Amino acid sequence: MRSQWSAAMISPADDFAGAPLLRTEFALAQGHGAVLNAELVVSSRGVFETYLNGRAAGPDVLSPGWSSYEWRLRYRTYDVKDLLRPTTVLGISLANGWSRGRLGWNGNRAFYGDRLAVIAQLEVTFADGHRQLVSTDETWRAGPSATLANDLYDGQTIDARLADDGWMHPGAAPPGWGGVEALEFDTNRLTPYIGPPVIRHEAVAPVNIWLSPSGRTLVDFGQNLVGWLRFTVQGEAGTEIIIRHGEVLEHGELGVRPLRSAQATDRFVLSGGADYFEPTKTYHGFRYAEITGWPSELTSSALEAVVVHSDLRRTGYFECSDPMLNQLHRNVTWGMRGNFLDVPTDCPQRDERLGWTGDLAVFAPSAAFLYDVGTFLRDWLRDLAAEQQAQDGVVPLVVPDVLKYETHRTSFPRPATVALWSDAAVWVPWALWQAYGDRTVLEDQYTSMTAHTRRVESLLSPTSLWDTGLQLGDWLDPQAPPGDPFKAKADSQVVATACFYRTARTVADTAELLGRADDAQHFGLVAGRVRAAFNKHYVQENGTVQSDCATVYTLAIVFGLLDELMTARAGDRLSALVKENGYRISTGYAGTPYVTDALTQTGHLDDAYRLLLERGCPSWLYPVTMGATTIWERWDSMLPDGTINPGQMTSFNHYALGAVADWIHRTIGGIAPLEAGYAKVLIAPRPGGGLTWATARLETVHGLVEVRWRVTGQDLTVETAVPAGVTGVIRLPGEPDRELPSGGHTITVPVTAG
Ligand code: BGC
């Protein structure tokens, strides 16, 4: 971490429509030999892009991303040696971003202050040891850009008649430029990125362009994605192209109601020459674009969609003989990509896009298989801990927490500890430990994990149940009315107590692992007390769990709340409920991620497969039958008649319900960690559901683990690769466990065995 900052946080005296440009020009020091090193560090209030003589300092966009700015403002570091010239202009563009733009659904903005500002420091080291420092200070100049409006939710307006790249190159600042002011700023808040920046990933071409029933031009990119459009266009000066973005069509027109108040509209004014437009100061969640004002016939080669998200490395893959299931898995992956844009958000399109903790609490294991999310989530966990510390140990519903400001501005409830959501403090570090085997995540988060657990402990009733306070419970139970997602069948106190048991147990295990014997004992006792209370108050002798619905049995089984006999009974009851419901989903946010596991663990694998492969609504595959290319917030975000669900919360890109991918990877794909980080790996595919083959691959920290299985006639053949230094354990239906040394193996067993 940089401890020496000589630079000032500077802000333009004039705001220049929320998208100012800042520059300084400097000559490289002479007589000191070659440049050995040139390191540029930049951070800002608002989002920035940095240029040296017109060339971008790095591939990142929307930097410094979104963190809990009150305590952690991240800076990017660039090696700019190759971009230096005898005379160089260091130019920085700023925009509202998360700091000053709109956040949340109440129309509020500027949660972190109303000034845009930047701090930058370039240190050049020469062959003779001389150092030259170029820093933001009051000699910098600021001026207007061609961006006339920008907001992450609402979109960007660019007037190409105002575009002039001259500001990026040596020479006097263009006319109309003014001064800057140094703001009061505590550089202790600055912290390096530990995760990856947000970058452009790929470009997607339109698959169809046509006229809607009302005569509007619509473009389909074939995939619900997150980013923006870019294109070069020429037309009469002053012509305005307006682009609206939407995830779905309704009655043949762009369906924008799910965006709520987010405008998601970009406007481009033509200069008369060939104009290149790319609105990098906003982002949209969309599959379709509605374009008006295009000056000529619009063809599919004229524009492309740019996919934007954090620069994560893909590590996990799955494929099988069922194309619908493959599409579901692709939807999970795209849902994750769209929402891992610096912060793990609930959704990327409407006036929300917040880091809801509960969504990640359940999705973290799936995410950690699909991509290397280690540093990405560890960065987010630091924000979680910072917010928690500032709020008396309450882990908020969203991180970074802007809802805490809403309590002052609106009637939003005060921050409270909420089961499953606040449990992210424990479940997410544990998922990272399991996936990557790096115990420093547990060490780093230990204070946060234990503080959360102690806080819930203090909220327990004398009965040792968590039966007080606000709970979201089994949020979005499909049988709850669309306008009342709290109204789940599952008793929210049963859900809360079950979640807390899992939390206390996990923290006891963490303490044990880190050699904190006192804590291990304490949290082990707490867990034991809660488990006993759960059984005493919520479980009847015949095994009925209070509120007798799929979610409560699921949580009781998977979180280990019941003894062997009761677990078996709960499994049978769960299986009966799942059957009774025609294999349609009957669980909400708490139950859905674990219901297939609960069935599998209690000997009801066939039910798990039937549930997974069901196509009627609500089910995982119903959206696939409706052409979904991402995971939806509601099973029926799009109703069977093609109209959009009337509920207020109807996103078409919400990763939470994609958490079943974790079960798919472990149970169909057959790859599960037996020891953290897959130092020991369980190879245990469980064929079923009529699938004839499946493959799973995971790039673990030790190397590639691969499983391919196929059923031919009466034989199940499993081919697997175990990396060097890793022990595999193969568990196949009807066969005793066997250890596998590293290397490739092919094993055939009778398929009827299990
Ligand atoms: C979000 C969810 C979130 C929930 C909790 C919604 O608005 O989109 O994903 O977890 O609220 O209340």
PDB file of N, CA and C in Angstrom, residues 33-67:
ATOM      1  N   GLY A  33      19.391   9.912 -18.274  1.00  0.00           N
ATOM      2  CA  GLY A  33      19.425   8.586 -18.897  1.00  0.00           C
ATOM      3  C   GLY A  33      18.028   8.096 -19.210  1.00  0.00           C
ATOM      4  N   ALA A  34      17.959   6.805 -19.504  1.00  0.00           N
ATOM      5  CA  ALA A  34      16.687   6.221 -19.939  1.00  0.00           C
ATOM      6  C   ALA A  34      15.683   6.162 -18.789  1.00  0.00           C
ATOM      7  N   VAL A  35      14.433   6.105 -19.151  1.00  0.00           N
ATOM      8  CA  VAL A  35      13.388   5.898 -18.140  1.00  0.00           C
ATOM      9  C   VAL A  35      13.384   4.421 -17.771  1.00  0.00           C
ATOM     10  N   LEU A  36      13.557   4.142 -16.483  1.00  0.00           N
ATOM     11  CA  LEU A  36      13.546   2.741 -16.051  1.00  0.00           C
ATOM     12  C   LEU A  36      12.135   2.271 -15.729  1.00  0.00           C
ATOM     13  N   ASN A  37      11.378   3.210 -15.212  1.00  0.00           N
ATOM     14  CA  ASN A  37      10.112   2.834 -14.614  1.00  0.00           C
ATOM     15  C   ASN A  37       9.183   4.044 -14.595  1.00  0.00           C
ATOM     16  N   ALA A  38       7.927   3.837 -14.912  1.00  0.00           N
ATOM     17  CA  ALA A  38       6.974   4.953 -14.785  1.00  0.00           C
ATOM     18  C   ALA A  38       5.665   4.396 -14.262  1.00  0.00           C
ATOM     19  N   GLU A  39       5.388   4.715 -13.028  1.00  0.00           N
ATOM     20  CA  GLU A  39       4.192   4.163 -12.394  1.00  0.00           C
ATOM     21  C   GLU A  39       3.193   5.285 -12.113  1.00  0.00           C
ATOM     22  N   LEU A  40       1.999   5.056 -12.606  1.00  0.00           N
ATOM     23  CA  LEU A  40       0.944   6.049 -12.427  1.00  0.00           C
ATOM     24  C   LEU A  40      -0.134   5.453 -11.529  1.00  0.00           C
ATOM     25  N   VAL A  41      -0.502   6.179 -10.493  1.00  0.00           N
ATOM     26  CA  VAL A  41      -1.615   5.729  -9.654  1.00  0.00           C
ATOM     27  C   VAL A  41      -2.734   6.764  -9.744  1.00  0.00           C
ATOM     28  N   VAL A  42      -3.953   6.275  -9.846  1.00  0.00           N
ATOM     29  CA  VAL A  42      -5.091   7.181 -10.028  1.00  0.00           C
ATOM     30  C   VAL A  42      -6.280   6.691  -9.215  1.00  0.00           C
ATOM     31  N   SER A  43      -6.959   7.638  -8.620  1.00  0.00           N
ATOM     32  CA  SER A  43      -8.239   7.321  -7.994  1.00  0.00           C
ATOM     33  C   SER A  43      -9.148   8.539  -8.142  1.00  0.00           C
ATOM     34  N   SER A  44     -10.394   8.377  -7.814  1.00  0.00           N
ATOM     35  CA  SER A  44     -11.295   9.507  -8.034  1.00  0.00           C
ATOM     36  C   SER A  44     -12.556   9.394  -7.214  1.00  0.00           C
ATOM     37  N   ARG A  45     -13.236  10.508  -7.140  1.00  0.00           N
ATOM     38  CA  ARG A  45     -14.641  10.549  -6.730  1.00  0.00           C
ATOM     39  C   ARG A  45     -15.406  10.649  -8.026  1.00  0.00           C
ATOM     40  N   GLY A  46     -16.213   9.654  -8.317  1.00  0.00           N
ATOM     41  CA  GLY A  46     -16.767   9.528  -9.654  1.00  0.00           C
ATOM     42  C   GLY A  46     -15.932   8.471 -10.363  1.00  0.00           C
ATOM     43  N   VAL A  47     -16.194   8.236 -11.620  1.00  0.00           N
ATOM     44  CA  VAL A  47     -15.394   7.249 -12.354  1.00  0.00           C
ATOM     45  C   VAL A  47     -14.453   7.971 -13.311  1.00  0.00           C
ATOM     46  N   PHE A  48     -13.300   7.344 -13.567  1.00  0.00           N
ATOM     47  CA  PHE A  48     -12.297   8.023 -14.395  1.00  0.00           C
ATOM     48  C   PHE A  48     -11.796   7.132 -15.525  1.00  0.00           C
ATOM     49  N   GLU A  49     -11.272   7.808 -16.551  1.00  0.00           N
ATOM     50  CA  GLU A  49     -10.463   7.153 -17.586  1.00  0.00           C
ATOM     51  C   GLU A  49      -9.223   8.021 -17.747  1.00  0.00           C
ATOM     52  N   THR A  50      -8.077   7.372 -17.923  1.00  0.00           N
ATOM     53  CA  THR A  50      -6.809   8.102 -17.932  1.00  0.00           C
ATOM     54  C   THR A  50      -6.084   7.921 -19.257  1.00  0.00           C
ATOM     55  N   TYR A  51      -5.538   9.005 -19.769  1.00  0.00           N
ATOM     56  CA  TYR A  51      -4.850   8.960 -21.069  1.00  0.00           C
ATOM     57  C   TYR A  51      -3.502   9.656 -20.976  1.00  0.00           C
ATOM     58  N   LEU A  52      -2.525   9.099 -21.712  1.00  0.00           N
ATOM     59  CA  LEU A  52      -1.259   9.805 -21.886  1.00  0.00           C
ATOM     60  C   LEU A  52      -1.112  10.079 -23.370  1.00  0.00           C
ATOM     61  N   ASN A  53      -1.085  11.331 -23.712  1.00  0.00           N
ATOM     62  CA  ASN A  53      -1.089  11.740 -25.126  1.00  0.00           C
ATOM     63  C   ASN A  53      -2.136  10.976 -25.929  1.00  0.00           C
ATOM     64  N   GLY A  54      -3.286  10.832 -25.365  1.00  0.00           N
ATOM     65  CA  GLY A  54      -4.413  10.238 -26.093  1.00  0.00           C
ATOM     66  C   GLY A  54      -4.498   8.726 -26.005  1.00  0.00           C
ATOM     67  N   ARG A  55      -3.479   8.101 -25.412  1.00  0.00           N
ATOM     68  CA  ARG A  55      -3.555   6.636 -25.306  1.00  0.00           C
ATOM     69  C   ARG A  55      -3.957   6.224 -23.893  1.00  0.00           C
ATOM     70  N   ALA A  56      -4.882   5.268 -23.808  1.00  0.00           N
ATOM     71  CA  ALA A  56      -5.420   4.875 -22.498  1.00  0.00           C
ATOM     72  C   ALA A  56      -4.322   4.256 -21.640  1.00  0.00           C
ATOM     73  N   ALA A  57      -4.309   4.617 -20.357  1.00  0.00           N
ATOM     74  CA  ALA A  57      -3.297   4.071 -19.435  1.00  0.00           C
ATOM     75  C   ALA A  57      -3.509   2.581 -19.197  1.00  0.00           C
ATOM     76  N   GLY A  58      -4.730   2.108 -19.346  1.00  0.00           N
ATOM     77  CA  GLY A  58      -5.018   0.685 -19.123  1.00  0.00           C
ATOM     78  C   GLY A  58      -6.328   0.313 -19.785  1.00  0.00           C
ATOM     79  N   PRO A  59      -6.657  -0.968 -19.743  1.00  0.00           N
ATOM     80  CA  PRO A  59      -7.887  -1.414 -20.422  1.00  0.00           C
ATOM     81  C   PRO A  59      -9.148  -1.196 -19.589  1.00  0.00           C
ATOM     82  N   ASP A  60      -8.992  -0.746 -18.352  1.00  0.00           N
ATOM     83  CA  ASP A  60     -10.133  -0.690 -17.444  1.00  0.00           C
ATOM     84  C   ASP A  60     -11.104   0.431 -17.794  1.00  0.00           C
ATOM     85  N   VAL A  61     -12.353   0.188 -17.463  1.00  0.00           N
ATOM     86  CA  VAL A  61     -13.399   1.208 -17.576  1.00  0.00           C
ATOM     87  C   VAL A  61     -14.111   1.279 -16.224  1.00  0.00           C
ATOM     88  N   LEU A  62     -14.808   2.370 -15.997  1.00  0.00           N
ATOM     89  CA  LEU A  62     -15.585   2.580 -14.768  1.00  0.00           C
ATOM     90  C   LEU A  62     -14.745   2.460 -13.489  1.00  0.00           C
ATOM     91  N   SER A  63     -13.459   2.716 -13.591  1.00  0.00           N
ATOM     92  CA  SER A  63     -12.596   2.725 -12.403  1.00  0.00           C
ATOM     93  C   SER A  63     -12.871   4.006 -11.615  1.00  0.00           C
ATOM     94  N   PRO A  64     -12.731   4.037 -10.317  1.00  0.00           N
ATOM     95  CA  PRO A  64     -12.243   2.977  -9.429  1.00  0.00           C
ATOM     96  C   PRO A  64     -13.345   2.052  -8.943  1.00  0.00           C
ATOM     97  N   GLY A  65     -14.356   1.837  -9.781  1.00  0.00           N
ATOM     98  CA  GLY A  65     -15.419   0.923  -9.378  1.00  0.00           C
ATOM     99  C   GLY A  65     -16.182   1.442  -8.178  1.00  0.00           C
ATOM    100  N   TRP A  66     -16.840   0.515  -7.511  1.00  0.00           N
ATOM    101  CA  TRP A  66     -17.670   0.908  -6.363  1.00  0.00           C
ATOM    102  C   TRP A  66     -17.225   0.139  -5.136  1.00  0.00           C
ATOM    103  N   SER A  67     -16.758   0.878  -4.154  1.00  0.00           N
ATOM    104  CA  SER A  67     -16.415   0.284  -2.864  1.00  0.00           C
ATOM    105  C   SER A  67     -17.106   1.127  -1.797  1.00  0.00           C
TER     106      SER A  67
END
